[in-house]
Short mmCIF file of C-alpha atoms in Angstrom, two decimals:
data_model
loop_
_atom_site.label_atom_id
_atom_site.label_comp_id
_atom_site.label_asym_id
_atom_site.label_seq_id
_atom_site.Cartn_x
_atom_site.Cartn_y
_atom_site.Cartn_z
CA UNK A 1 117.49 67.20 106.83
CA UNK A 2 116.64 70.75 108.01
CA UNK A 3 119.01 72.39 110.11
CA UNK A 4 118.61 75.44 112.30
CA UNK A 5 121.87 77.20 113.30
CA UNK A 6 121.64 80.28 116.00
CA UNK A 7 118.59 81.73 114.55
CA UNK A 8 117.39 85.36 116.35
CA UNK A 9 114.28 87.42 115.40
CA UNK A 10 113.99 90.84 116.38
CA UNK A 11 111.05 92.44 114.95
CA UNK A 12 110.56 96.38 114.49
CA UNK A 13 109.01 97.05 117.34
CA UNK A 14 112.12 95.68 119.19
CA UNK A 15 110.43 92.56 120.37
CA UNK A 16 113.09 89.98 120.35
CA UNK A 17 110.94 86.71 119.45
CA UNK A 18 113.54 84.18 119.10
CA UNK A 19 117.18 84.26 120.73
CA UNK A 20 119.87 81.84 119.34
CA UNK A 21 117.89 78.81 118.64
CA UNK A 22 119.56 75.82 117.13
CA UNK A 23 118.07 72.29 116.39
CA UNK A 24 118.21 69.74 113.71
CA UNK A 25 115.45 67.75 111.98
CA UNK A 26 116.25 64.23 110.89
CA UNK A 27 114.75 62.71 108.13
CA UNK A 28 111.14 61.23 108.68
CA UNK A 29 111.46 62.65 112.66
CA UNK A 30 107.96 64.39 113.61
CA UNK A 31 108.87 66.93 115.93
CA UNK A 32 106.04 68.90 118.39
CA UNK A 33 106.97 72.37 119.10
CA UNK A 34 105.24 73.04 122.05
CA UNK A 35 105.41 76.43 124.43
CA UNK A 36 103.37 79.25 125.83
CA UNK A 37 101.48 81.86 123.42
CA UNK A 38 104.07 84.29 122.29
CA UNK A 39 106.94 81.80 123.06
CA UNK A 40 107.56 82.45 119.28
CA UNK A 41 106.72 78.99 117.95
CA UNK A 42 104.68 80.48 114.72
CA UNK A 43 107.95 82.99 114.26
CA UNK A 44 110.34 79.91 114.14
CA UNK A 45 108.17 77.91 111.75
CA UNK A 46 107.93 80.83 109.41
CA UNK A 47 111.38 81.69 109.86
CA UNK A 48 112.19 78.16 107.92
CA UNK A 49 110.44 79.28 104.75
CA UNK A 50 111.06 82.57 105.33
CA UNK A 51 107.42 84.02 105.46
CA UNK A 52 109.34 86.04 108.12
CA UNK A 53 112.80 87.18 107.52
CA UNK A 54 115.10 86.08 110.42
CA UNK A 55 117.48 88.74 111.63
CA UNK A 56 120.25 86.65 111.94
CA UNK A 57 121.46 82.87 111.79
CA UNK A 58 120.91 80.26 109.40
CA UNK A 59 118.68 77.36 107.93
CA UNK A 60 119.50 74.96 105.62
CA UNK A 61 117.23 72.23 104.01
CA UNK A 62 119.38 69.56 102.93
CA UNK A 63 122.66 71.50 102.42
CA UNK A 64 121.20 74.58 100.51
CA UNK A 65 121.30 77.50 103.09
CA UNK A 66 117.87 78.83 102.55
CA UNK A 67 118.56 82.30 104.74
CA UNK A 68 120.91 83.21 101.55
CA UNK A 69 118.89 81.97 98.63
CA UNK A 70 117.97 85.32 96.64
CA UNK A 71 113.96 85.76 95.38
CA UNK A 72 113.70 83.28 92.56
CA UNK A 73 115.30 80.75 94.12
CA UNK A 74 113.35 80.98 97.27
CA UNK A 75 110.51 80.04 95.24
CA UNK A 76 111.87 77.30 94.58
CA UNK A 77 112.94 76.24 97.93
CA UNK A 78 109.43 77.17 99.28
CA UNK A 79 107.86 74.71 96.88
CA UNK A 80 109.84 71.64 98.30
CA UNK A 81 108.35 72.96 102.16
CA UNK A 82 104.60 72.17 102.65
CA UNK A 83 102.64 74.49 105.44
CA UNK A 84 99.83 73.97 106.97
CA UNK A 85 97.94 76.39 108.76
CA UNK A 86 95.82 77.15 112.15
CA UNK A 87 92.84 78.60 110.43
CA UNK A 88 93.42 76.53 107.11
CA UNK A 89 94.31 79.47 105.32
CA UNK A 90 92.31 78.04 102.31
CA UNK A 91 91.33 80.46 99.23
CA UNK A 92 87.74 80.64 100.46
CA UNK A 93 86.00 81.21 97.27
CA UNK A 94 88.10 79.11 95.22
CA UNK A 95 86.91 75.24 94.91
CA UNK A 96 88.10 72.41 96.85
CA UNK A 97 90.16 71.43 93.75
CA UNK A 98 91.57 74.53 92.85
CA UNK A 99 92.68 74.61 96.73
CA UNK A 100 94.81 71.57 96.25
CA UNK A 101 96.10 72.26 92.94
CA UNK A 102 97.29 75.71 94.54
CA UNK A 103 100.04 73.58 95.92
CA UNK A 104 101.40 73.40 92.34
CA UNK A 105 101.89 77.07 92.07
CA UNK A 106 105.42 76.91 92.37
CA UNK A 107 105.85 74.27 89.61
CA UNK A 108 103.98 76.11 86.86
CA UNK A 109 104.17 78.73 84.43
CA UNK A 110 101.83 82.04 85.34
CA UNK A 111 99.71 81.00 82.21
CA UNK A 112 98.78 77.57 83.27
CA UNK A 113 98.01 78.42 86.93
CA UNK A 114 95.83 81.55 85.45
CA UNK A 115 93.80 79.34 82.75
CA UNK A 116 93.67 76.26 85.69
CA UNK A 117 95.17 74.17 83.27
CA UNK A 118 97.51 72.29 85.26
CA UNK A 119 99.55 69.20 83.90
CA UNK A 120 97.41 65.97 84.06
CA UNK A 121 100.24 64.40 86.39
CA UNK A 122 99.06 67.39 88.76
CA UNK A 123 95.74 66.69 88.45
CA UNK A 124 95.98 62.78 89.31
CA UNK A 125 98.10 63.86 92.51
CA UNK A 126 94.97 65.69 93.44
CA UNK A 127 92.80 63.12 93.00
CA UNK A 128 94.78 60.45 94.70
CA UNK A 129 95.29 63.12 97.40
CA UNK A 130 91.73 64.10 98.17
CA UNK A 131 90.87 60.57 98.09
CA UNK A 132 93.77 59.96 100.72
CA UNK A 133 92.24 62.48 102.74
CA UNK A 134 88.83 61.26 102.52
CA UNK A 135 87.33 64.26 100.49
CA UNK A 136 86.87 62.54 97.08
CA UNK A 137 83.24 63.51 97.14
CA UNK A 138 83.56 67.21 97.42
CA UNK A 139 85.94 68.17 94.85
CA UNK A 140 84.35 70.81 93.12
CA UNK A 141 82.64 72.19 96.43
CA UNK A 142 84.04 75.55 97.30
CA UNK A 143 86.40 75.66 100.54
CA UNK A 144 83.92 77.99 102.53
CA UNK A 145 81.04 75.06 102.24
CA UNK A 146 83.25 72.73 104.49
CA UNK A 147 83.41 71.95 107.93
CA UNK A 148 86.35 72.84 110.04
CA UNK A 149 88.01 69.22 109.78
CA UNK A 150 86.88 69.09 106.28
CA UNK A 151 89.00 72.50 105.24
CA UNK A 152 91.85 71.37 107.46
CA UNK A 153 91.60 68.00 105.45
CA UNK A 154 91.92 70.37 102.37
CA UNK A 155 95.13 72.29 103.89
CA UNK A 156 97.04 68.74 104.22
CA UNK A 157 96.05 67.79 100.74
CA UNK A 158 97.39 71.44 99.54
CA UNK A 159 100.73 70.81 101.15
CA UNK A 160 101.15 67.19 100.27
CA UNK A 161 100.47 68.35 96.37
CA UNK A 162 103.59 70.37 96.67
CA UNK A 163 105.55 66.64 97.09
CA UNK A 164 107.43 68.71 99.82
CA UNK A 165 110.47 67.40 101.77
CA UNK A 166 109.54 69.07 104.89
CA UNK A 167 106.11 69.88 106.44
CA UNK A 168 105.88 72.63 108.52
CA UNK A 169 102.34 73.00 110.39
CA UNK A 170 101.03 75.82 112.50
CA UNK A 171 98.70 74.88 115.46
CA UNK A 172 96.75 72.37 113.19
CA UNK A 173 94.25 71.79 115.45
CA UNK A 174 93.45 75.02 117.43
CA UNK A 175 90.08 75.50 115.58
CA UNK A 176 88.74 71.90 115.97
CA UNK A 177 87.07 70.09 118.37
CA UNK A 178 89.00 67.51 120.41
CA UNK A 179 87.57 64.50 118.52
CA UNK A 180 88.41 66.04 114.87
CA UNK A 181 91.69 67.41 116.60
CA UNK A 182 92.80 63.76 117.33
CA UNK A 183 91.81 62.76 113.71
CA UNK A 184 93.89 65.47 112.03
CA UNK A 185 96.99 64.72 114.14
CA UNK A 186 96.79 61.01 113.61
CA UNK A 187 96.12 61.53 109.58
CA UNK A 188 99.33 64.10 109.94
CA UNK A 189 101.37 61.93 111.49
CA UNK A 190 100.02 59.12 109.41
CA UNK A 191 101.26 60.60 106.57
CA UNK A 192 104.53 61.57 107.33
CA UNK A 193 105.50 58.22 108.50
CA UNK A 194 104.13 56.56 105.26
CA UNK A 195 106.14 59.09 102.80
CA UNK A 196 109.46 59.28 105.58
CA UNK A 197 108.36 63.10 105.71
CA UNK A 198 109.82 65.18 108.21
CA UNK A 199 107.95 67.79 110.12
CA UNK A 200 107.74 70.51 112.68
CA UNK A 201 104.08 70.68 114.54
CA UNK A 202 103.27 73.78 116.10
CA UNK A 203 101.09 72.75 118.76
CA UNK A 204 99.50 73.91 122.08
CA UNK A 205 97.84 71.06 123.60
CA UNK A 206 100.57 68.96 125.24
CA UNK A 207 98.50 65.91 125.80
CA UNK A 208 97.73 65.58 122.14
CA UNK A 209 101.36 66.43 121.06
CA UNK A 210 102.68 63.60 123.38
CA UNK A 211 100.31 61.35 121.68
CA UNK A 212 101.64 61.63 118.11
CA UNK A 213 105.03 63.33 118.32
CA UNK A 214 108.58 61.28 117.80
CA UNK A 215 110.34 64.62 119.58
CA UNK A 216 109.31 67.44 121.38
CA UNK A 217 110.89 70.97 121.48
CA UNK A 218 109.98 73.41 124.49
CA UNK A 219 110.20 77.01 123.47
CA UNK A 220 109.63 79.89 126.37
CA UNK A 221 110.31 83.47 125.49
CA UNK A 222 112.32 82.75 122.61
CA UNK A 223 114.77 80.11 123.55
CA UNK A 224 114.63 76.22 123.36
CA UNK A 225 114.12 75.24 127.09
CA UNK A 226 113.56 71.35 126.27
CA UNK A 227 114.51 69.10 123.62
CA UNK A 228 113.70 65.10 124.03
CA UNK A 229 111.57 62.52 123.53
CA UNK A 230 107.62 62.49 124.48
CA UNK A 231 108.35 60.56 127.94
CA UNK A 232 111.07 62.70 128.79
CA UNK A 233 108.46 65.39 129.22
CA UNK A 234 107.79 65.40 133.04
CA UNK A 235 106.81 68.30 135.51
CA UNK A 236 110.02 69.69 136.01
CA UNK A 237 110.31 70.15 132.17
CA UNK A 238 106.50 71.42 131.69
CA UNK A 239 107.33 73.86 134.39
CA UNK A 240 110.46 74.99 132.59
CA UNK A 241 108.43 75.62 129.38
CA UNK A 242 105.46 77.11 130.82
CA UNK A 243 106.13 78.69 134.25
CA UNK A 244 104.88 76.57 137.70
CA UNK A 245 101.41 74.94 137.83
CA UNK A 246 99.78 71.91 139.12
CA UNK A 247 100.40 69.85 136.25
CA UNK A 248 98.99 66.80 137.22
CA UNK A 249 95.75 68.05 138.48
CA UNK A 250 95.44 69.98 135.00
CA UNK A 251 96.07 66.42 133.26
CA UNK A 252 93.19 64.72 135.08
CA UNK A 253 91.02 67.88 134.02
CA UNK A 254 91.97 67.80 130.54
CA UNK A 255 91.49 64.00 130.21
CA UNK A 256 87.89 64.19 131.28
CA UNK A 257 87.50 67.22 129.25
CA UNK A 258 88.32 65.15 126.26
CA UNK A 259 85.97 62.31 127.43
CA UNK A 260 83.43 64.36 127.56
CA UNK A 261 83.48 66.27 124.55
CA UNK A 262 84.11 62.59 122.69
CA UNK A 263 80.76 61.70 124.36
CA UNK A 264 78.99 64.76 123.60
CA UNK A 265 80.15 64.54 119.87
CA UNK A 266 78.91 60.41 120.11
CA UNK A 267 75.66 62.09 121.45
CA UNK A 268 75.46 64.52 118.71
CA UNK A 269 76.00 62.04 116.04
CA UNK A 270 73.39 59.79 117.37
CA UNK A 271 70.76 62.18 117.47
CA UNK A 272 71.64 63.33 114.20
CA UNK A 273 71.17 59.71 112.92
CA UNK A 274 67.86 59.88 114.69
CA UNK A 275 66.60 62.91 113.53
CA UNK A 276 67.45 61.75 110.05
CA UNK B 1 84.75 81.66 141.08
CA UNK B 2 83.52 82.43 144.25
CA UNK B 3 82.92 85.67 146.80
CA UNK B 4 85.72 84.75 149.03
CA UNK B 5 88.30 83.95 146.43
CA UNK B 6 91.49 86.07 147.38
CA UNK B 7 92.16 89.41 145.72
CA UNK B 8 88.35 90.03 144.91
CA UNK B 9 87.76 93.30 145.62
CA UNK B 10 84.95 93.87 148.60
CA UNK B 11 81.21 94.52 147.94
CA UNK B 12 80.44 98.17 146.99
CA UNK B 13 78.94 100.76 149.43
CA UNK B 14 75.37 101.54 148.57
CA UNK B 15 74.62 104.94 147.17
CA UNK B 16 77.64 105.05 144.89
CA UNK B 17 77.09 107.10 141.96
CA UNK B 18 77.91 106.41 138.41
CA UNK B 19 78.15 108.68 135.15
CA UNK B 20 79.04 107.91 131.73
CA UNK B 21 82.58 109.16 130.97
CA UNK B 22 82.03 112.12 128.54
CA UNK B 23 83.50 110.97 124.74
CA UNK B 24 85.50 114.21 123.68
CA UNK B 25 86.59 116.67 126.20
CA UNK B 26 87.32 115.44 129.54
CA UNK B 27 87.57 118.78 131.49
CA UNK B 28 83.66 120.00 132.53
CA UNK B 29 84.12 123.61 132.29
CA UNK B 30 85.87 123.27 128.84
CA UNK B 31 82.95 121.27 127.19
CA UNK B 32 80.54 124.13 128.35
CA UNK B 33 82.56 126.65 126.59
CA UNK B 34 83.18 124.59 123.41
CA UNK B 35 79.56 123.44 123.03
CA UNK B 36 78.13 126.85 124.47
CA UNK B 37 80.56 128.72 121.93
CA UNK B 38 79.36 126.29 118.78
CA UNK B 39 75.59 127.29 119.60
CA UNK B 40 75.95 130.58 119.87
CA UNK B 41 77.92 130.96 116.45
CA UNK B 42 75.42 128.68 114.74
CA UNK B 43 72.52 131.22 116.04
CA UNK B 44 74.65 134.35 114.77
CA UNK B 45 75.49 132.63 111.24
CA UNK B 46 71.54 131.96 110.80
CA UNK B 47 70.44 135.41 111.93
CA UNK B 48 72.85 136.68 109.21
CA UNK B 49 70.97 135.12 106.76
CA UNK B 50 68.89 137.78 104.46
CA UNK B 51 65.86 136.57 102.97
CA UNK B 52 64.23 138.54 100.41
CA UNK B 53 60.67 137.24 100.73
CA UNK B 54 59.22 138.83 97.38
CA UNK B 55 62.07 137.17 95.65
CA UNK B 56 60.93 133.77 97.58
CA UNK B 57 57.56 134.34 96.36
CA UNK B 58 58.33 134.83 92.78
CA UNK B 59 60.30 131.76 92.92
CA UNK B 60 57.53 129.93 93.87
CA UNK B 61 55.34 131.01 91.14
CA UNK B 62 58.00 129.78 88.54
CA UNK B 63 58.21 126.84 90.52
CA UNK B 64 54.30 126.61 90.15
CA UNK B 65 55.05 126.54 85.99
CA UNK B 66 57.18 123.76 86.03
CA UNK B 67 55.24 121.62 88.17
CA UNK B 68 52.44 122.38 85.69
CA UNK B 69 55.06 121.40 82.94
CA UNK B 70 55.81 118.32 85.09
CA UNK B 71 52.41 117.19 84.85
CA UNK B 72 51.97 117.42 81.17
CA UNK B 73 55.19 116.24 80.24
CA UNK B 74 55.97 116.27 76.17
CA UNK B 75 57.62 113.55 74.84
CA UNK B 76 57.12 114.19 71.15
CA UNK B 77 57.68 117.46 69.85
CA UNK B 78 61.84 117.33 70.89
CA UNK B 79 61.55 113.52 70.51
CA UNK B 80 64.87 113.23 67.91
CA UNK B 81 66.57 115.34 70.22
CA UNK B 82 65.49 113.25 73.33
CA UNK B 83 66.54 109.97 71.87
CA UNK B 84 69.80 111.28 70.36
CA UNK B 85 70.66 112.77 73.92
CA UNK B 86 69.95 109.30 75.70
CA UNK B 87 71.75 107.12 72.98
CA UNK B 88 74.80 109.43 73.50
CA UNK B 89 74.39 109.56 77.27
CA UNK B 90 74.02 105.58 77.58
CA UNK B 91 77.26 105.27 75.26
CA UNK B 92 79.33 107.66 76.94
CA UNK B 93 77.92 105.64 80.21
CA UNK B 94 79.13 102.11 79.42
CA UNK B 95 82.28 103.26 77.26
CA UNK B 96 83.60 105.31 80.31
CA UNK B 97 82.70 102.65 82.71
CA UNK B 98 84.50 99.67 81.02
CA UNK B 99 87.27 101.90 79.99
CA UNK B 100 87.72 103.50 83.57
CA UNK B 101 87.56 100.07 85.39
CA UNK B 102 89.94 98.44 82.85
CA UNK B 103 92.55 101.50 83.89
CA UNK B 104 91.73 101.62 87.49
CA UNK B 105 92.67 97.61 88.46
CA UNK B 106 96.35 98.17 87.85
CA UNK B 107 96.02 101.62 89.84
CA UNK B 108 94.38 100.14 92.60
CA UNK B 109 96.54 96.90 92.76
CA UNK B 110 99.31 99.23 92.80
CA UNK B 111 97.83 101.78 95.36
CA UNK B 112 97.32 98.85 97.75
CA UNK B 113 99.96 99.00 100.42
CA UNK B 114 100.11 95.63 101.36
CA UNK B 115 101.23 94.32 98.12
CA UNK B 116 102.87 97.21 96.34
CA UNK B 117 106.11 98.23 96.85
CA UNK B 118 106.70 101.97 98.07
CA UNK B 119 107.48 103.90 94.81
CA UNK B 120 104.43 102.33 92.99
CA UNK B 121 102.13 102.65 96.23
CA UNK B 122 103.39 106.89 96.16
CA UNK B 123 102.64 107.22 91.93
CA UNK B 124 99.07 105.31 92.46
CA UNK B 125 97.83 107.05 95.40
CA UNK B 126 98.72 110.18 93.80
CA UNK B 127 96.80 109.37 90.85
CA UNK B 128 93.85 108.39 92.75
CA UNK B 129 94.35 112.02 94.86
CA UNK B 130 94.34 113.97 91.93
CA UNK B 131 91.11 112.09 90.47
CA UNK B 132 89.30 112.21 93.29
CA UNK B 133 89.93 115.96 94.22
CA UNK B 134 87.88 117.32 91.49
CA UNK B 135 84.43 117.31 90.94
CA UNK B 136 83.07 115.71 87.60
CA UNK B 137 81.86 119.04 86.66
CA UNK B 138 85.45 120.77 86.64
CA UNK B 139 87.03 118.30 84.74
CA UNK B 140 84.19 118.30 82.17
CA UNK B 141 84.79 122.01 81.71
CA UNK B 142 88.33 121.27 81.27
CA UNK B 143 87.84 118.34 78.65
CA UNK B 144 85.12 120.67 77.12
CA UNK B 145 87.59 123.18 76.38
CA UNK B 146 90.46 121.06 75.44
CA UNK B 147 88.47 118.69 72.87
CA UNK B 148 85.21 120.64 72.34
CA UNK B 149 81.72 120.46 72.86
CA UNK B 150 80.12 116.76 72.55
CA UNK B 151 80.05 113.13 74.16
CA UNK B 152 83.91 112.55 73.50
CA UNK B 153 84.72 115.27 76.55
CA UNK B 154 82.01 113.49 78.87
CA UNK B 155 83.61 110.30 77.97
CA UNK B 156 87.09 111.34 79.33
CA UNK B 157 85.44 112.98 81.96
CA UNK B 158 83.57 109.82 83.15
CA UNK B 159 86.59 107.78 82.57
CA UNK B 160 88.55 109.82 84.51
CA UNK B 161 86.56 110.07 87.64
CA UNK B 162 85.96 105.96 87.45
CA UNK B 163 89.57 105.54 88.07
CA UNK B 164 89.47 107.42 90.75
CA UNK B 165 86.79 106.29 92.39
CA UNK B 166 86.90 102.15 91.70
CA UNK B 167 91.07 102.36 92.39
CA UNK B 168 90.82 103.88 95.59
CA UNK B 169 88.13 101.45 96.85
CA UNK B 170 90.05 98.25 95.01
CA UNK B 171 92.98 99.25 96.88
CA UNK B 172 91.20 99.75 99.97
CA UNK B 173 89.52 96.31 99.78
CA UNK B 174 92.96 94.74 98.95
CA UNK B 175 94.17 96.47 102.04
CA UNK B 176 91.73 94.72 103.99
CA UNK B 177 92.02 91.04 102.65
CA UNK B 178 92.41 87.80 104.86
CA UNK B 179 96.15 87.88 104.73
CA UNK B 180 96.20 84.38 105.64
CA UNK B 181 95.04 82.84 102.38
CA UNK B 182 97.60 85.18 100.37
CA UNK B 183 100.39 83.93 102.87
CA UNK B 184 99.48 80.19 101.97
CA UNK B 185 99.76 81.14 98.22
CA UNK B 186 103.47 82.76 99.01
CA UNK B 187 104.58 79.47 101.20
CA UNK B 188 103.77 77.07 98.43
CA UNK B 189 106.16 78.96 95.76
CA UNK B 190 103.85 81.23 94.01
CA UNK B 191 105.19 84.24 92.29
CA UNK B 192 104.10 87.85 92.64
CA UNK B 193 101.38 87.42 89.73
CA UNK B 194 100.34 84.08 91.15
CA UNK B 195 99.52 85.38 94.47
CA UNK B 196 97.80 88.02 93.11
CA UNK B 197 95.63 85.79 90.84
CA UNK B 198 95.40 83.12 93.68
CA UNK B 199 95.40 84.60 97.09
CA UNK B 200 94.04 88.07 96.21
CA UNK B 201 91.59 88.07 93.18
CA UNK B 202 89.10 85.47 94.43
CA UNK B 203 88.68 87.66 97.79
CA UNK B 204 88.37 91.00 95.82
CA UNK B 205 86.47 90.10 92.87
CA UNK B 206 82.82 90.08 94.06
CA UNK B 207 83.11 93.45 95.33
CA UNK B 208 84.57 94.80 92.15
CA UNK B 209 81.91 93.49 90.26
CA UNK B 210 79.60 94.97 92.59
CA UNK B 211 81.41 98.30 92.58
CA UNK B 212 81.69 98.44 88.87
CA UNK B 213 77.80 98.30 88.61
CA UNK B 214 77.67 101.04 91.23
CA UNK B 215 79.55 102.97 89.20
CA UNK B 216 77.52 102.38 85.89
CA UNK B 217 74.88 104.13 88.10
CA UNK B 218 76.71 107.38 89.00
CA UNK B 219 78.13 107.50 85.56
CA UNK B 220 74.51 107.47 83.91
CA UNK B 221 73.62 110.27 86.87
CA UNK B 222 76.78 112.09 85.98
CA UNK B 223 76.54 112.39 81.93
CA UNK B 224 73.26 113.97 82.66
CA UNK B 225 74.72 116.81 85.05
CA UNK B 226 78.23 117.03 82.54
CA UNK B 227 76.05 117.76 79.80
CA UNK B 228 74.79 120.96 81.17
CA UNK B 229 78.67 122.31 80.92
CA UNK B 230 78.45 121.06 76.98
CA UNK B 231 79.81 117.44 77.47
CA UNK B 232 77.07 116.18 75.29
CA UNK B 233 74.53 113.65 76.10
CA UNK B 234 71.07 113.98 77.36
CA UNK B 235 72.19 116.71 79.71
CA UNK B 236 72.55 118.78 76.95
CA UNK B 237 69.36 118.28 75.73
CA UNK B 238 67.77 119.13 79.13
CA UNK B 239 69.77 122.32 79.24
CA UNK B 240 68.55 123.48 75.66
CA UNK B 241 64.84 122.72 77.01
CA UNK B 242 65.27 125.08 80.19
CA UNK B 243 66.97 127.64 77.97
CA UNK B 244 63.58 127.37 75.95
CA UNK B 245 61.42 127.83 78.93
CA UNK B 246 59.98 124.38 77.13
CA UNK B 247 59.24 122.99 80.69
CA UNK B 248 57.00 119.80 79.47
CA UNK B 249 59.98 118.78 77.59
CA UNK B 250 62.26 119.51 80.31
CA UNK B 251 59.82 117.37 82.47
CA UNK B 252 60.11 114.44 79.59
CA UNK B 253 63.44 114.27 79.85
CA UNK B 254 63.68 114.33 83.61
CA UNK B 255 61.14 111.64 83.97
CA UNK B 256 62.85 109.20 81.65
CA UNK B 257 66.13 109.78 83.45
CA UNK B 258 64.23 108.90 86.93
CA UNK B 259 63.06 105.80 85.07
CA UNK B 260 66.64 104.91 83.66
CA UNK B 261 68.40 105.36 87.14
CA UNK B 262 65.46 103.20 89.09
CA UNK B 263 66.21 100.50 86.33
CA UNK B 264 69.97 100.41 86.77
CA UNK B 265 69.73 100.58 90.17
CA UNK B 266 67.42 97.55 90.84
CA UNK B 267 69.15 95.51 88.04
CA UNK B 268 72.54 96.37 90.07
CA UNK B 269 71.53 95.50 93.23
CA UNK B 270 69.99 92.34 92.05
CA UNK B 271 73.43 91.60 90.11
CA UNK B 272 75.14 92.58 92.78
CA UNK B 273 73.49 89.82 95.23
CA UNK B 274 73.89 87.43 92.93
CA UNK B 275 77.50 87.13 92.77
CA UNK B 276 78.05 87.26 96.57
#
């Protein structure tokens, strides 16, 4: 479905973000892309829809070579690729519905988007998606009135509104608490399975990645150093990706942190219910 | 964490002195010379200002007559002139603000480096620079010489000044937007116009409206000033009254200007709060 061949990105400052990266994503596979900060995860997924121009190498979506298309064609390619962002990247002053409908911008002419007169089919789909992500009651709220988890749900609905053939997901949980993180990851992965949608998910939380994805690609300093199923991600592999560290100790600690956080969230919920 | 951690520095000896590092000049003697030289220059400069005390006394006397005029403002004897002047000024203010804002939007968009290509950027920045480098009075003198006395010259002057002011602030606002929102729109396959309408406009619109209200304020005050050099409006009425030594009429005009400016100030700040 997606094929990346010998992708290299060198920024104008001379920093080499990606070196000779190649991999395939078959239909319906959810890939977790892990690696330390600055390993080039964000750059890699942005090279796929050319929000960042790669320096060399090829990217194919189906049999279309994305890295060669012109400006007009690039729009048509981008609308086939949904993207979900770290800080949600919703247009804060627009309503939830407008944010979801913005997923159709690549399909409609300017006058329709300017007058907010989208075809009925697009509006039906948007209502259905908002229902699916559990935001039916917030259609006309402004995006900046929502909580973090709700915003990311709008982000997911926007990406799906595009009818994508591929999802690019950039640190979907980085600004969320542990419990919401799991809910959001679960939602993304469920939707991908429902639709047979392939996805690349950048994620720095290794445990979360292992819990949800089909395959893990590890990036270190712009090179792929691990590629395999989540079970194969052992201490040796983690050391190859992140450098040496006592992984077992960290894992126990992380489990405890997650448990604490879940308990705290429960407690808060109960306290709020009590107050109300 | 703990004091015994390896690499932690030894506890500092007692009595170790600390001084805030100087902000501008690091070398002590140079700092003394530069600051000392500045103070010396200031003292010399003040000592060269010649004050003609008898002329000051005469000025005080005229000032007193002016104050007396103020205490008995005369709204009636020149009422037709005053009304005509205010109607001209207000018309000039409103039309020039609307025209200036409309013209400044494309120029401001073109002058934002993050969305405009370099040649367009250079041209728009040049227009802004020209418009901003001349004070309104100088432009008014030019337009009065070109198009004759009257409010048309004033309208052109204020429009011209509004373009520079609004375009510069709009461009800076666009350059300061949250790029993530525009990037998300681009990722859906949106065209340049759609990115502008969906990703950028919602972020800058409240400030654009607020600045327009502020500029309406400024334009009214400026319309009083440029009338003095012949560009019509209330400034012309005021100028004539001063030339005739009719300080009571001048006082009436000034009082009305103060009232209108205050009304505009309060209503615009109220409106700006509402649209945030």
